[in-house]
Amino acid sequence: MARHSGASVLGRRLRVGRCGPGTSLRTVPRRVTTITNDWPAGSARALSAGTKRDDVLDEVEGPDGTFQQHLGPFHHYLRTVATDPDGTVHETVQYGLYLPWFGIIFRWPMRRALRHPRTPGSPSPWWAPPDKLTARQTSALALLAAAAMSAAFANTLFTQTSTFAADGFHASDRMLGASGAIVRVGVVIALPFAYLADRMGRRRTIVLLAWLTPLFCALGALSPSFWVLTGSQTIARPLGLALSMLATVAAAEDMPRNSRAYALSLLAMASGMGAGVAVAALKLADFGDNGWRLVYLISLIWLPIAVSLGRHLDETRRFETVHRMSPPLNRRRLGMVALVALTSNLFIAPASYFQNNYLDKVRGYSAGGIALFTLAVGTPASLGLIIGGRMSDVIGRRKIIAICTPLSAACLVAAFFAAGSAMWFIALGGGFTAAMAYPAFAVYRSEMFPTGNRGMANGLINTTALLAGSLGILLVGVLRDHGSSYGSVMAFLGLGQLAAAWVAFRHYPETAHLELEQLNPEDPTIVSAD
């Protein structure tokens, strides 16, 4: 069965009728910024001002001698160049960039890039994608990153607060481990939303989840017992996982071929910001036995993002294009990606879940100390996401996986043996290299499957990953109750990371520089409307 939404079929090639790559159906705020430059006569900048630039955008010269955007992220762009009789060159750049929620972060680097153009033919700045994004793609990526923040807060909330809630309810380590496993088993709740996204669209499902996730998280503040808290977050966390998963699917579908890993790295950085809010809020847990409840109430701050998504997020072009509904699922690809998710999460999930318990019970850190450690180690390490995402798009995913995954596993295991400042530096190294590998791993989950079942395939893979994480958490909880040290248990589970890297390097295809339709020939090729 095929889906049609404003597209006309030309053989195997399709023309999108509703919106081209640089347009949007939704109202976009029109804020315009002006930059003026004066260049002395004969200077290098004066001589190059009259040439078209090709760094953060591609320019085209208009009939009146002005330069306009041919391809780039701006909803408005105009550059004029005037020369005085003495040879002084006056350049004026007017541009409008719509980046909801993240405009303040990119405002200065974009302004600097426009004021100081790069040499023609040079690669884009390190913070920018390898490809030039359109205004539609830029705003969509920012909105999806905002959704990722909300999702990450939900995904981090129980992990960060469970130790303090367990103390308040006098729960044992075994109960703590069991609750972590139960919450992760709840990932099956995400599967119906993955199915809905393949049927009724990415946008509508993402908006629905953006409302449901913070509301269910906030219910945890009212829990009368540890098991009721576990039950509420068994629903809330899978909603956040589904939101995060579909945000990555939508980003992969809308990004150009050389920037998919970069886009996922930005979503992961935004996720780090959302998780950072949960970590920073841990200080509230020091306010008595019930201080942790305040952290759950903070979930409501993410509701404005749901409003923003509902107003401004467009459906992905690939979903809007005619495509086959429910194509056969490639079982070999699904099994291969699921195996990597399984082996890696046997280590990653318990290492993350028990980190706070380790710092609390073994190293004697307070809630504030744990928050400081997590932010101090995690924030610098997040730069690895941008570096790893860009390198994955430039030199390939498999090389990044093969180099970074063993290094990250070794460092993260060593952090459970070390103490003092050594623990901080080793954990930082492990987090940085793990962050570099993440975009390369994550992008395969969307690239390896066609539009008609991309959401469901991601749901099944994420379910596998979460169930494996639950198994790892249960195992650590049982072994800890029998006297095993955190270090020895994590060293054993860390072998799963090495297995994941080997499978990915040996058996994954290299997908960098290829369109999704080249990787999935059953999908039609998209031709943008002019």
Short mmCIF file of C-alpha atoms in Angstrom, two decimals, residues 18 65 127 133-134 153 157 164 195 213 232 245 250 258 328 338 361 364 419 421 437 439 448:
data_model
loop_
_atom_site.label_atom_id
_atom_site.label_comp_id
_atom_site.label_asym_id
_atom_site.label_seq_id
_atom_site.Cartn_x
_atom_site.Cartn_y
_atom_site.Cartn_z
CA ARG A 18 3.71 20.56 -0.29
CA GLY A 65 24.52 43.27 -8.12
CA TRP A 127 30.59 23.66 14.60
CA LEU A 133 21.26 22.97 5.47
CA THR A 134 18.17 24.78 4.25
CA PHE A 153 15.21 14.64 31.20
CA LEU A 157 15.04 11.34 35.98
CA PHE A 164 17.55 8.99 47.08
CA TYR A 195 4.02 1.89 14.96
CA THR A 213 6.20 12.66 28.71
CA SER A 232 4.77 5.74 37.30
CA MET A 245 13.81 7.70 19.19
CA ALA A 250 12.85 12.52 11.87
CA ASN A 258 26.71 14.06 4.59
CA PRO A 328 9.21 -6.40 4.54
CA ALA A 338 19.89 -5.32 17.60
CA LYS A 361 27.90 4.36 48.95
CA GLY A 364 30.74 8.99 50.10
CA ALA A 419 39.43 7.32 43.39
CA SER A 421 41.07 13.21 40.92
CA ALA A 437 31.35 6.83 19.09
CA PRO A 439 26.63 9.26 16.61
CA MET A 448 19.46 0.69 7.64
#
